[in-house]
XYZ file of C-alpha atoms in Angstrom:
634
model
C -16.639 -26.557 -16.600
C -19.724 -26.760 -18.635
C -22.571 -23.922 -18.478
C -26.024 -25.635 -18.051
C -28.239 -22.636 -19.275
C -26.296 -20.451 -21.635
C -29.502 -18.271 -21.934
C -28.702 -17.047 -18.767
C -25.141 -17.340 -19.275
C -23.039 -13.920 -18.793
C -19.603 -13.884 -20.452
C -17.964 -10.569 -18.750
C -13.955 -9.690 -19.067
C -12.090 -7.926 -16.296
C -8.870 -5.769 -17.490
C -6.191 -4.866 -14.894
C -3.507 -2.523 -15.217
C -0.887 -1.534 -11.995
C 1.763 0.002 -11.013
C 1.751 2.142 -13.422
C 3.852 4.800 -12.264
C 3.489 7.814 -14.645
C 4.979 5.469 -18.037
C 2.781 6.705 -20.184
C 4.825 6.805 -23.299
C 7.083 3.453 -23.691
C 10.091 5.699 -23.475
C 13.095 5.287 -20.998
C 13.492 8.744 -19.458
C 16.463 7.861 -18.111
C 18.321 6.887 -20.720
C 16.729 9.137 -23.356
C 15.838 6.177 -25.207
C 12.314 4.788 -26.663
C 11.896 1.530 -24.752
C 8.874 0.120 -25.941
C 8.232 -3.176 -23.279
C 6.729 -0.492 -21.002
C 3.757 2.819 -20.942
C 0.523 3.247 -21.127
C 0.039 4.417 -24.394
C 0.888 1.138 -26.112
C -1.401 -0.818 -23.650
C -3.993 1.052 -24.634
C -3.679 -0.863 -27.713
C -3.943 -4.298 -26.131
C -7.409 -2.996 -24.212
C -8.414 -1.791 -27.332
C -7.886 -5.348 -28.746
C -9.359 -7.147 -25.169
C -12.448 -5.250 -26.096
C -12.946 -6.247 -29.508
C -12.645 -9.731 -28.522
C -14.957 -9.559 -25.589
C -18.552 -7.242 -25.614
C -18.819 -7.104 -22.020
C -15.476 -5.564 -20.772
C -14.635 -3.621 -17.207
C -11.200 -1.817 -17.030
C -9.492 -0.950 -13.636
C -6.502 0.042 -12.163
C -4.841 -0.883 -8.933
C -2.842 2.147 -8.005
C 0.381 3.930 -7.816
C 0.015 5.750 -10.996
C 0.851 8.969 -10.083
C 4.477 9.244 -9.353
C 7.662 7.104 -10.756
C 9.246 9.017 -14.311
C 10.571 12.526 -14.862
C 6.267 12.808 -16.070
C 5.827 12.508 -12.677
C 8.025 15.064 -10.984
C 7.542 17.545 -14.038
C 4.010 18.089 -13.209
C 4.258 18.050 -9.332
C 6.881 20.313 -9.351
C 8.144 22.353 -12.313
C 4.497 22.681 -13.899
C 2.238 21.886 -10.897
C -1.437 21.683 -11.071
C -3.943 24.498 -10.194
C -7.383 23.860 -9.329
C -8.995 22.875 -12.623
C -5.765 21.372 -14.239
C -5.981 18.051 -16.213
C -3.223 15.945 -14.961
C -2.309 13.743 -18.093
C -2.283 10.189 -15.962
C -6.173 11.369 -15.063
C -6.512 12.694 -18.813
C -5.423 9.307 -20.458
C -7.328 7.236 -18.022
C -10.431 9.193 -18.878
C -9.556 8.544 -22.571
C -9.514 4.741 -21.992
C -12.718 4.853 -20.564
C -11.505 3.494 -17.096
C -14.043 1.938 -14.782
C -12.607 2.150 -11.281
C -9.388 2.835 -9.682
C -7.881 2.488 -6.173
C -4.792 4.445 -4.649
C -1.791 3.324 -3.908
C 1.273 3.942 -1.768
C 3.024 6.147 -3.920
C 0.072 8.296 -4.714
C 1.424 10.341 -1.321
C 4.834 11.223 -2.854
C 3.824 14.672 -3.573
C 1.554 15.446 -0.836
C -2.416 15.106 -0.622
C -3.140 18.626 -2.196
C -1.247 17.319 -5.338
C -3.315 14.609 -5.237
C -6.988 15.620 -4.461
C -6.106 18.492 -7.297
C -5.058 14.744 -9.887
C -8.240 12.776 -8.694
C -10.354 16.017 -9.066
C -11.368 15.811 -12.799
C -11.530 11.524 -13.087
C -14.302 10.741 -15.043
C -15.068 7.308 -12.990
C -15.238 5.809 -9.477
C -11.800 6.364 -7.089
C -12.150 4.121 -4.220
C -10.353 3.094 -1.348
C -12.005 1.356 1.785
C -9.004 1.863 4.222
C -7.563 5.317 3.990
C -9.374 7.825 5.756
C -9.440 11.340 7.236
C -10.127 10.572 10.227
C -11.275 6.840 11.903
C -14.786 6.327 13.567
C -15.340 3.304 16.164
C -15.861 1.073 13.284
C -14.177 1.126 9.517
C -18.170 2.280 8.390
C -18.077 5.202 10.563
C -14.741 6.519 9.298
C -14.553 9.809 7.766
C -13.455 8.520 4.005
C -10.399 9.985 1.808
C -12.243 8.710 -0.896
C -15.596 5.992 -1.610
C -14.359 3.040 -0.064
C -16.913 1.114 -2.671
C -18.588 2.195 -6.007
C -21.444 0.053 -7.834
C -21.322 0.262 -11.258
C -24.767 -0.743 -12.936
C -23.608 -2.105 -16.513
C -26.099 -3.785 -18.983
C -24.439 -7.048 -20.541
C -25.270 -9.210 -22.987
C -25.783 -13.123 -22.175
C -24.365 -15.907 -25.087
C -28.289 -14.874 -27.132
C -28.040 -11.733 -27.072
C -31.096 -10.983 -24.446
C -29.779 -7.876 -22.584
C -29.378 -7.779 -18.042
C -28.282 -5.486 -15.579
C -25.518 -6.706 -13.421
C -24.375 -4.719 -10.763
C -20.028 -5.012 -9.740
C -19.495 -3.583 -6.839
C -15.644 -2.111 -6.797
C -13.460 -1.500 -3.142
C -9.925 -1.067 -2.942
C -6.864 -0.908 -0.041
C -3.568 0.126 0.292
C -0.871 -0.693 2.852
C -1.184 0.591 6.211
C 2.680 1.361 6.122
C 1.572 4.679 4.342
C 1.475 6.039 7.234
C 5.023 5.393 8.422
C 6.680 6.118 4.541
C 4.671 9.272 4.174
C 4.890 10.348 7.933
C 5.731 14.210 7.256
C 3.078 14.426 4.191
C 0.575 12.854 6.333
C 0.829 12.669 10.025
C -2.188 14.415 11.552
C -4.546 14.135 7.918
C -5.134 11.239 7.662
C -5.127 7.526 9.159
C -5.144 4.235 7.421
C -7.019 1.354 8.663
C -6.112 -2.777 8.027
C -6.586 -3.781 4.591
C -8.303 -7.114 5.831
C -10.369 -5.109 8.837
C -11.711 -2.744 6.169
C -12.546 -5.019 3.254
C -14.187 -7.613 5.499
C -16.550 -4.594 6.846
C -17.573 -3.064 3.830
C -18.249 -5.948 1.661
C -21.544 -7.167 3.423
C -22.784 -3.609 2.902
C -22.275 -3.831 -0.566
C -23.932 -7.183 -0.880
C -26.599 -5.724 0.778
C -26.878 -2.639 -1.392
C -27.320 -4.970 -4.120
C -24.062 -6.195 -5.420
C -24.402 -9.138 -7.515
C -20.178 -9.076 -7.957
C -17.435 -8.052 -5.707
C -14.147 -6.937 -7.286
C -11.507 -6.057 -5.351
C -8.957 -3.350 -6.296
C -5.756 -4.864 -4.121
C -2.736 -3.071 -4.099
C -0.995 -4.900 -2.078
C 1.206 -8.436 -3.422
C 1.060 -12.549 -2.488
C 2.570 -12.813 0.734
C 2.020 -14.566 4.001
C -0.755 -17.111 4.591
C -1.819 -15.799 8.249
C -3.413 -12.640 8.372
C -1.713 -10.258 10.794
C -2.357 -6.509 11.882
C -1.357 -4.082 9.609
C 0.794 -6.312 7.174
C 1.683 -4.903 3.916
C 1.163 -8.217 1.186
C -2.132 -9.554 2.429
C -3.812 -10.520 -0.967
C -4.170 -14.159 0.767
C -6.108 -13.515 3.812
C -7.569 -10.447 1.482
C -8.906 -13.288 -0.933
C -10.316 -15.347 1.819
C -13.045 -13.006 2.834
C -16.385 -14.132 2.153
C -18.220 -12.302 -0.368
C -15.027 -11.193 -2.606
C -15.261 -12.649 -6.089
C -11.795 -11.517 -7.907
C -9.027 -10.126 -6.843
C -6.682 -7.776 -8.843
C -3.479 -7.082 -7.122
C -0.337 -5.112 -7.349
C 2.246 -3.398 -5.194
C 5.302 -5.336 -5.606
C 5.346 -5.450 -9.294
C 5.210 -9.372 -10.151
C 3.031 -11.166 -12.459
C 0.364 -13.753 -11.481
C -0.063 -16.455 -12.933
C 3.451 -17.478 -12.983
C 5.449 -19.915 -11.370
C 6.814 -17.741 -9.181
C 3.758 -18.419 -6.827
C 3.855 -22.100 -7.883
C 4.710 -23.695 -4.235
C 2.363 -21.535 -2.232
C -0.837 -23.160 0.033
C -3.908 -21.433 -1.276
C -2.517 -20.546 -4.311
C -3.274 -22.186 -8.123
C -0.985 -20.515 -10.625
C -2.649 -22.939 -13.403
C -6.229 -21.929 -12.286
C -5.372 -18.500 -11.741
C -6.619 -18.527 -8.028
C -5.926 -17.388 -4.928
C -7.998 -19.228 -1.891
C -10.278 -20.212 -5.089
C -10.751 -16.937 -6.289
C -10.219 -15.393 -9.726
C -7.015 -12.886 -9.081
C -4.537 -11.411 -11.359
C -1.461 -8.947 -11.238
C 0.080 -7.367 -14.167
C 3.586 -6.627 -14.074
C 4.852 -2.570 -13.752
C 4.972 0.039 -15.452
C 2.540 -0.926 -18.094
C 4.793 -3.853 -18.699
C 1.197 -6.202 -18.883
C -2.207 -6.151 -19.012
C -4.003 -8.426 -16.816
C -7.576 -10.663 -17.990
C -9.816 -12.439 -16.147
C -13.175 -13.726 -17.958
C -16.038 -14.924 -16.093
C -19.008 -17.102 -17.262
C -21.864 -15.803 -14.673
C -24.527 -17.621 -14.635
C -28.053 -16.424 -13.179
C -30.174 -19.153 -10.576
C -33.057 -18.104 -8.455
C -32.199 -13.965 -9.289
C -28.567 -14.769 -7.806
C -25.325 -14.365 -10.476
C -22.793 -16.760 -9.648
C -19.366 -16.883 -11.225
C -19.524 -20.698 -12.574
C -15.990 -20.811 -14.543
C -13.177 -18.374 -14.906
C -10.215 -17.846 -17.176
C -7.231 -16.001 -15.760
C -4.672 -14.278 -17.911
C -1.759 -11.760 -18.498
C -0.549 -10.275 -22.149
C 2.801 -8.932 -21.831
C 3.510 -5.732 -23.937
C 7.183 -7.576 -25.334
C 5.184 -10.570 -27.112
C 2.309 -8.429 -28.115
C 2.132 -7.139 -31.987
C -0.106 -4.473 -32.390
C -0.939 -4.784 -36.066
C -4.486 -6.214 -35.470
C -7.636 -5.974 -37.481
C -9.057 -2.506 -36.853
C -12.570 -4.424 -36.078
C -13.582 -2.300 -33.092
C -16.309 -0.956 -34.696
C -18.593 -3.776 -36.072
C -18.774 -4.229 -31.907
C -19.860 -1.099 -31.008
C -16.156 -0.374 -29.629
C -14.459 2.675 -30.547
C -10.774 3.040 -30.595
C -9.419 4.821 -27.561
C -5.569 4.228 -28.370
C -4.888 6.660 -31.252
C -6.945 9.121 -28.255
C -4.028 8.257 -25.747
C -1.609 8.380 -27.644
C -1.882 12.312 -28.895
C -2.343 13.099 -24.422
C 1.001 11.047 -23.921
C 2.489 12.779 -26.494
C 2.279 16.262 -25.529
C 3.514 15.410 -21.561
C 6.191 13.576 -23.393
C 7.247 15.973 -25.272
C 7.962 18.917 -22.722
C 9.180 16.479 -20.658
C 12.541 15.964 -22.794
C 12.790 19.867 -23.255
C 12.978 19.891 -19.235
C 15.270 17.217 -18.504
C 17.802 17.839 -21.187
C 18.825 21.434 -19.373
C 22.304 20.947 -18.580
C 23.581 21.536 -15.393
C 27.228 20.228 -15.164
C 30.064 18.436 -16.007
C 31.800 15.045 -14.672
C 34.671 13.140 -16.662
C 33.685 10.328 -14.814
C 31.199 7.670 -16.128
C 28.502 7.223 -13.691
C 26.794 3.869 -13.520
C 25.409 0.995 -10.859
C 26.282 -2.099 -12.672
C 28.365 -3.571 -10.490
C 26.874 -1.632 -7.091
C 26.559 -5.413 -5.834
C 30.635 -4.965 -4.809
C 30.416 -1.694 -3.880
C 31.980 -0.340 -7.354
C 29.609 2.914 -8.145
C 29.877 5.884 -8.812
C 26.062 6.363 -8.950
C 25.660 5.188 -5.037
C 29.114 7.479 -3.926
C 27.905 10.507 -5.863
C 24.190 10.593 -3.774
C 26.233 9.774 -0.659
C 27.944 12.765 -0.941
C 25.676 15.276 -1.549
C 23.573 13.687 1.399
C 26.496 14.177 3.710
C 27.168 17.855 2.537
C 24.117 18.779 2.427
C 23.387 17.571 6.097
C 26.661 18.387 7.681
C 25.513 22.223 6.533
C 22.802 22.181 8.778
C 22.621 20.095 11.696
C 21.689 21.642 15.032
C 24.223 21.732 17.977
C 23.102 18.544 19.925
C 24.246 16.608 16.888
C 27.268 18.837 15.133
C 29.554 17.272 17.246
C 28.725 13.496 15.965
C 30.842 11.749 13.191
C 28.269 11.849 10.007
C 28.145 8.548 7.634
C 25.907 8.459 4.497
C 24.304 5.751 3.797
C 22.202 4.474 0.050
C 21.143 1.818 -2.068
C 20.855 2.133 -5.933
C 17.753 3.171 -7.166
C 18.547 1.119 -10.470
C 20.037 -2.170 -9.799
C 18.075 -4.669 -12.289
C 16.197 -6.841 -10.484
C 12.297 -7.183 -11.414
C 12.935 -3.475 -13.674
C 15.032 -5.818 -16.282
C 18.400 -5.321 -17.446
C 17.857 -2.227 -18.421
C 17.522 -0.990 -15.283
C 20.911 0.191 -14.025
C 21.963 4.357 -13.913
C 24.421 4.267 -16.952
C 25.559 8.464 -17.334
C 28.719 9.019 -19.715
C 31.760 10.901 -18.879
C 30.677 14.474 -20.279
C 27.862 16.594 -20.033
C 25.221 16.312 -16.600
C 21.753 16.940 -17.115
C 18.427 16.850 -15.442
C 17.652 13.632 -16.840
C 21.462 12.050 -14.835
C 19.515 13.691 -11.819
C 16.415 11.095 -12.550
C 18.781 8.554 -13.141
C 20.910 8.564 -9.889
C 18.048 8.780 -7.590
C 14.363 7.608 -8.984
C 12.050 7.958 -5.630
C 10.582 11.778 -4.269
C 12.477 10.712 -1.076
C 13.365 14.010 1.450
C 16.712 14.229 3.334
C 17.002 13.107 6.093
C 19.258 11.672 8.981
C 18.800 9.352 12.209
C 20.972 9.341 15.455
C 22.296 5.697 15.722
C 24.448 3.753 17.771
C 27.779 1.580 16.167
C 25.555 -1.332 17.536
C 22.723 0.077 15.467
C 24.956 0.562 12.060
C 25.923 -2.904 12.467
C 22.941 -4.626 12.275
C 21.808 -2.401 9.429
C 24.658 -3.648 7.599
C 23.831 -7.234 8.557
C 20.420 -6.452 7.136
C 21.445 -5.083 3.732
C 23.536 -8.149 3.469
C 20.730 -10.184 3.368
C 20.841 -9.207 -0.367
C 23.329 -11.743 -1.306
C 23.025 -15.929 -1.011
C 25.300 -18.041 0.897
C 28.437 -19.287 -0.903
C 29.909 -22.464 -0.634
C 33.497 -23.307 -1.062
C 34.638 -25.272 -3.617
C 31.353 -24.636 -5.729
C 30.980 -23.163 -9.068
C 28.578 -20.313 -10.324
C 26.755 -19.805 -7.602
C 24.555 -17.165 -8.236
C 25.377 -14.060 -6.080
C 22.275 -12.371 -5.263
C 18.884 -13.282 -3.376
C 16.512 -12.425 -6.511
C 14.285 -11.713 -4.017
C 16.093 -8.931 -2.446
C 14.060 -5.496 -3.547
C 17.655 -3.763 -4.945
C 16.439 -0.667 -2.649
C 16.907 -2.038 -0.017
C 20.748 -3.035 -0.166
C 22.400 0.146 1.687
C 26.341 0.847 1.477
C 27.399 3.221 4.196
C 30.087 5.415 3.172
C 32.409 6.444 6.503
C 32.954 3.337 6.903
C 35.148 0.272 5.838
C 33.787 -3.657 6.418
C 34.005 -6.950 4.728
C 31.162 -9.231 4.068
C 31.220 -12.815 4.926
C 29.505 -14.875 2.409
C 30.279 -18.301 3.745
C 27.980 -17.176 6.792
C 23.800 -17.511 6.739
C 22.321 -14.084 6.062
C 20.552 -12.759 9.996
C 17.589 -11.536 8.313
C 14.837 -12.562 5.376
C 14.319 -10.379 2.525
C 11.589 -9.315 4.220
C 13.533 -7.753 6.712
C 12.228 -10.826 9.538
C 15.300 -11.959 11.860
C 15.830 -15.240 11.385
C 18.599 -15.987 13.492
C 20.623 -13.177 15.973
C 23.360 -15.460 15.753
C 24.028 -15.280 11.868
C 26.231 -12.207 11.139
C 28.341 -11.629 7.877
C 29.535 -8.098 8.682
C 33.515 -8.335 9.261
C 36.151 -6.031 10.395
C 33.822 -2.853 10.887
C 35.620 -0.084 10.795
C 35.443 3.817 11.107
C 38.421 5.862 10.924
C 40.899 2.602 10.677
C 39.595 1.818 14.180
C 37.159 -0.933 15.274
C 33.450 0.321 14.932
C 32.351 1.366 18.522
C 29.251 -0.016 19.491
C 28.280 2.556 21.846
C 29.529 5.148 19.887
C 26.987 7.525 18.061
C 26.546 8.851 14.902
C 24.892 10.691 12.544
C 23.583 8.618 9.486
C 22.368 10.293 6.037
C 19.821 8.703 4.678
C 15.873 9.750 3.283
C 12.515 10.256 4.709
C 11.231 6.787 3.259
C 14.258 4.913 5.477
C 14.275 7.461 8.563
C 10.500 6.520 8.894
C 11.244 2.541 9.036
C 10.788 1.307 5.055
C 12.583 -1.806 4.808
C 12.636 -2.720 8.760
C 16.071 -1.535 9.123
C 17.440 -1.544 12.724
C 16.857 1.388 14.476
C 15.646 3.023 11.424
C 12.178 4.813 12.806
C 10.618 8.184 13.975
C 11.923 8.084 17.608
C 15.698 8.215 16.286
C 15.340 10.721 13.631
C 17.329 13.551 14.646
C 17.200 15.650 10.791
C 14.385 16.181 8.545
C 14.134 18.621 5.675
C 11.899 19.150 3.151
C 13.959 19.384 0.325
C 13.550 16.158 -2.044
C 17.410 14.054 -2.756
C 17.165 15.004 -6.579
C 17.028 18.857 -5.405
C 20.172 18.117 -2.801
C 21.641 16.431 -6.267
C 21.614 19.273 -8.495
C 22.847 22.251 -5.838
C 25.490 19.267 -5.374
C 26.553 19.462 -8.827
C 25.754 22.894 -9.921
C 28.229 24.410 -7.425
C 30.917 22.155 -9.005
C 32.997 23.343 -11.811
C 33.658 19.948 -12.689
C 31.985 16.950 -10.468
C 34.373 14.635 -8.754
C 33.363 11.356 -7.469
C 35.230 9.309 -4.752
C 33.960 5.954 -5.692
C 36.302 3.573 -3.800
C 34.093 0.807 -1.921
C 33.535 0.968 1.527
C 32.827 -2.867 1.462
C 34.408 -6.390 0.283
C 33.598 -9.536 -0.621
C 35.660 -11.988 1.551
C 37.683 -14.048 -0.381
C 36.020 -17.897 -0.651
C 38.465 -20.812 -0.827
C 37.125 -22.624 -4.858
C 34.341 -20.935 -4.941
C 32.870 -19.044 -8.117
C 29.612 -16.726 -8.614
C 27.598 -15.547 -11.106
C 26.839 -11.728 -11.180
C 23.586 -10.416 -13.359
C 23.986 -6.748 -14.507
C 23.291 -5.028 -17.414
C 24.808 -5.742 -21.245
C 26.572 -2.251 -21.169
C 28.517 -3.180 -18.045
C 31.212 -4.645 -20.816
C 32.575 -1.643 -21.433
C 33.277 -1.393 -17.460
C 34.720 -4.989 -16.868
C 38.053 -3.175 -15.382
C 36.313 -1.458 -12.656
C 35.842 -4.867 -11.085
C 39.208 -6.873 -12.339
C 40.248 -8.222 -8.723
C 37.526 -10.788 -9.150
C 38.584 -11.547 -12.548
C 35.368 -11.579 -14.250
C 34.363 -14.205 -17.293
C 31.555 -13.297 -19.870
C 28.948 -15.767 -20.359
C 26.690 -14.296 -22.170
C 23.135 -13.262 -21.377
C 20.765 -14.839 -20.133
C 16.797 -15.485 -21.311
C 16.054 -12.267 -19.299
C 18.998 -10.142 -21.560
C 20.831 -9.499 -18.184
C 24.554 -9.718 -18.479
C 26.623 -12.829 -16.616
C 29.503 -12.196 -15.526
C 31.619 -15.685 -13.503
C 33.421 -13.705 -10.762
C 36.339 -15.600 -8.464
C 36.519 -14.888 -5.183
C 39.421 -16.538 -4.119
């Protein structure tokens, strides 16, 4: 579109990172590896080169920085942070010369002290207009966590060079289901209103305080078109609100534009716009940096965003041997800055999670956790199931006591690297990180064989329906979140792919009359649906994460505040040498013709026997480097 006046023409750039979660250094903790498509460090460089090319620049983030690597859990829990202490995420982000940032769900993993003390020493504006201490009869009258807005006045230079004031105005949200993930950190501190309820309350004030832009800090993904109370992806109804300008996104780690979102109302993945707005979202784990330039133009004292250009530069394609320019623009380097912070966490980081702490002659791995062949799933099951058996109270000794998991590393939108792969050998911190990624505490919910049913119906929502007679048909539901496919050991049950899955991956039921679970089984007897039982699982699932059935407070009947990865290394330390019952509780039904194609990782070759009864076929990798493997299931 052209710009009439360009004397009054504002060119200003809006950087996005998200979903950060503590990758500072493009290193794979978990494999004790440099992995350098991923950290924070190494984006610097690309907002170091965004500013060069740009004179008016704002950088933001949109959350859930904080927890996610062995950085992470080093300084919430072997280091930990006194009042005063520089957390590295906050010291980085200060060297970057951040703008604004926003919270996000996983802020919460290691309590609100941890995170108060992080936030304490940000040099720039923390806002969130939904999470508060306490709620007042309207989202303005809540006592506030944080601001729920900033305005940042910034002087910017028009296409002449004459010299304004422009004044952004910055809000963020989170998802409401904070409150049911982070029940035991938070129940009685604090309360979290509607994203859309909150946003479309604050933003007149801020227009009226003098706003001439509106950027909002989303974390939250594209999801349904229909606002409803409380949902967790609500960028759509989010970007409808009058008065928002841009929206920068998050939560579920995707990347807009992309044709991912290309069949969705309201969405334009070749504009860049959601319900006509500027938005962007940029990936994980530092994976991309998200751009959006506006041309504002100034009519009658009002600034008005008259064209827009909506990107995302993906670490993996980016070289970083560009002209070192910065300075004939009055930009100063921040990367070489970054990089020394990252450094130092990084470094006693590895000196922590290399302490041995047993043995296994067993390789441990989840490439093929899809058919139930892993040791990495089996291993956390068991600990879970010690660990709780140990202490339950007498109203709930006397119930049978399943375990169940899903793989914390299973590939999906984390790339084919991201699978647990421990050798036989030596055990370590770092194979603790690896099993089990998430803060998660034990616990354990009272269930009915009714109830364990349908949560197996639900995890098998994970794979598509296969066909008879029909060649490579891909397996899996790509978008099924891996965490969310449980395996309950205890039990034994075949899955019957031929069938329509009862739920969405969302978790919705879409039909009570769809069921794949066959020949349940506990003990070699039919699964009794009145019978109860006693199921292992964490604090994130006991509270209702993932809309599992019968998965929520009310049923809980064990909570502890231990964290998985502690239950994990008393598991292992009091072992002279780890052994691992891996056999499958589940199978794939066989399918009369019928073929499908698996994606794991490129290491999973080595493992091909581990899975022979479906007579796998190599064919090679894919655009994405994820393994294929043609399985039979005949």
């Amino acid at each position: 579109m052209p710009v009439a006046d360009v004397r009054q023409t504002v060119d200003l750039r809006i950087l996005e990172t998200t979903d950060l979660h503590v990758h500072l250094h493009p290193y794979d903790y978990y494999a004790d590896c440099p992995n350098p498509d991923f950290g924070l460090s190494r984006l610097a460089e690309l907002v170091d080169r965004a500013r060069v090319e740009s004179g008016n620049t704002l950088l933001f983030d949109n959350g859930d920085f904080l927890q996610g690597t062995p950085v992470g859990d080093y300084f919430a829990y072997d280091m930990g942070l006194r009042e005063g202490d520089l957390h590295p995420v906050m010291e980085a982000m200060n060297a970057m010369r951040y703008d604004a940032i926003t919270i996000g769900n996983h802020e919460f993993n290691y309590g609100l002290e941890f995170l108060e003390k992080s936030l304490a020493r940000a040099d720039f504006s923390v806002v969130s207009s939904n999470i508060a201490r306490a709620l007042g009869a309207t989202p303005r009258a809540d006592q506030m966590l944080v601001k729920p807005y900033s305005l940042l006045k910034r002087h910017v230079r028009d296409r002449i060079g004459l010299m304004h004031e422009l004044t952004i105005g910055v809000l963020g949200v989170a998802p409401p289901q904070i409150m049911t993930w982070e029940r035991q950190q938070l129940q009685g501190r604090l309360q979290v209103r509607d994203m859309v309820e909150s946003v479309s309350a604050w933003v007149p004030e801020m227009r009226e305080a003098g706003a001439d832009l509106v950027i909002l800090l989303a974390h939250t993904g594209i999801g349904p078109l229909r606002h409803t109370l409380g949902m967790e992806n609500a960028v759509i109804p989010l970007a409808r609100i009058e008065g928002v300008d841009v929206v920068l996104s998050g939560h579920t780690h995707q990347v807009f534009p992309s044709r991912a979102f290309a069949d969705i109302p309201s969405v334009d993945v070749e504009r860049g716009t959601i319900a006509g707005k500027p938005a962007v979202m940029s990936g994980f784990f530092g994976s991309h940096l998200g751009v959006i330039d506006l041309a504002m133009q100034r009519d009658g004292g009002v600034w008005r965003v008259v064209n827009h250009h909506v990107e995302t530069r993906a670490l993996r394609d980016a070289s970083m041997n560009f002209p070192q320019v910065a300075a004939e623009r009055s930009q100063p380097m921040r990367s070489p800055k970054v990089r020394k912070i990252v450094e130092r966490a990084h470094d006693a980081v590895l000196a922590s999670i290399r302490q041995p702490i047993g043995q296994c002659q067993t390789p441990i791995n989840s490439f093929f956790v899809y058919l139930g062949k892993s040791a990495s799933t089996a291993l956390v099951a068991q600990a879970q199931k010690s660990f709780v058996a140990e202490r339950l109270d007498a109203a709930h000794a006397h119930l049978p006591i399943l375990s169940a998991i899903s793989p914390s590393k299973a590939g999906g939108l984390g790339g084919a690297r991201n699978f647990t792969n421990i050798a036989a050998g030596q055990l370590t911190l770092r194979s603790i990180a690896d099993l089990y990624v998430y803060p998660n505490k034990v616990a354990a919910s009272r269930l009915t064989g009714a109830q364990i049913a349908l949560w197996l119906e639900r995890s098998a929502s994970a794979f598509n329906q296969i066909h008879p007679d029909v060649q490579d048909q891909p397996l899996m539901n790509p978008a099924f979140p891996g965490y969310n496919f449980e395996i309950i050991y205890g039990l034994h049950y075949d899955i019957d792919l031929t069938q329509p899955a009862r739920y969405a991956f969302d978790g919705t039921e879409i039909d009570p009359a769809h069921s794949r679970i066959r020949n349940l089984r506990f003990n070699g007897a039919p699964l009794d649906p009145e019978a109860e039982f006693v199921l292992c699982t964490n604090s994130f699932r006991a509270q209702g994460a993932g809309c599992f059935p019968g998965a929520e407070p009310a049923t809980i009947c064990f909570e502890n505040p231990n964290i998985v990865r502690d239950v994990l290394r008393e598991h292992i330390e009091r072992e002279d040498e780890l052994r691992i019952d891996a056999d499958s509780p589940f199978r794939l039904l066989p399918i009369e013709g019928a073929s499908v194609v698996l994606r794991t990782a490129p290491a999973a070759l080595d493992h091909l026997r581990l899975i022979e009864g479906y007579a796998p076929e190599v064919l090679g990798a894919d655009k994405k480097g994820f393994l294929r493997l043609r399985l039979t299931l005949t």
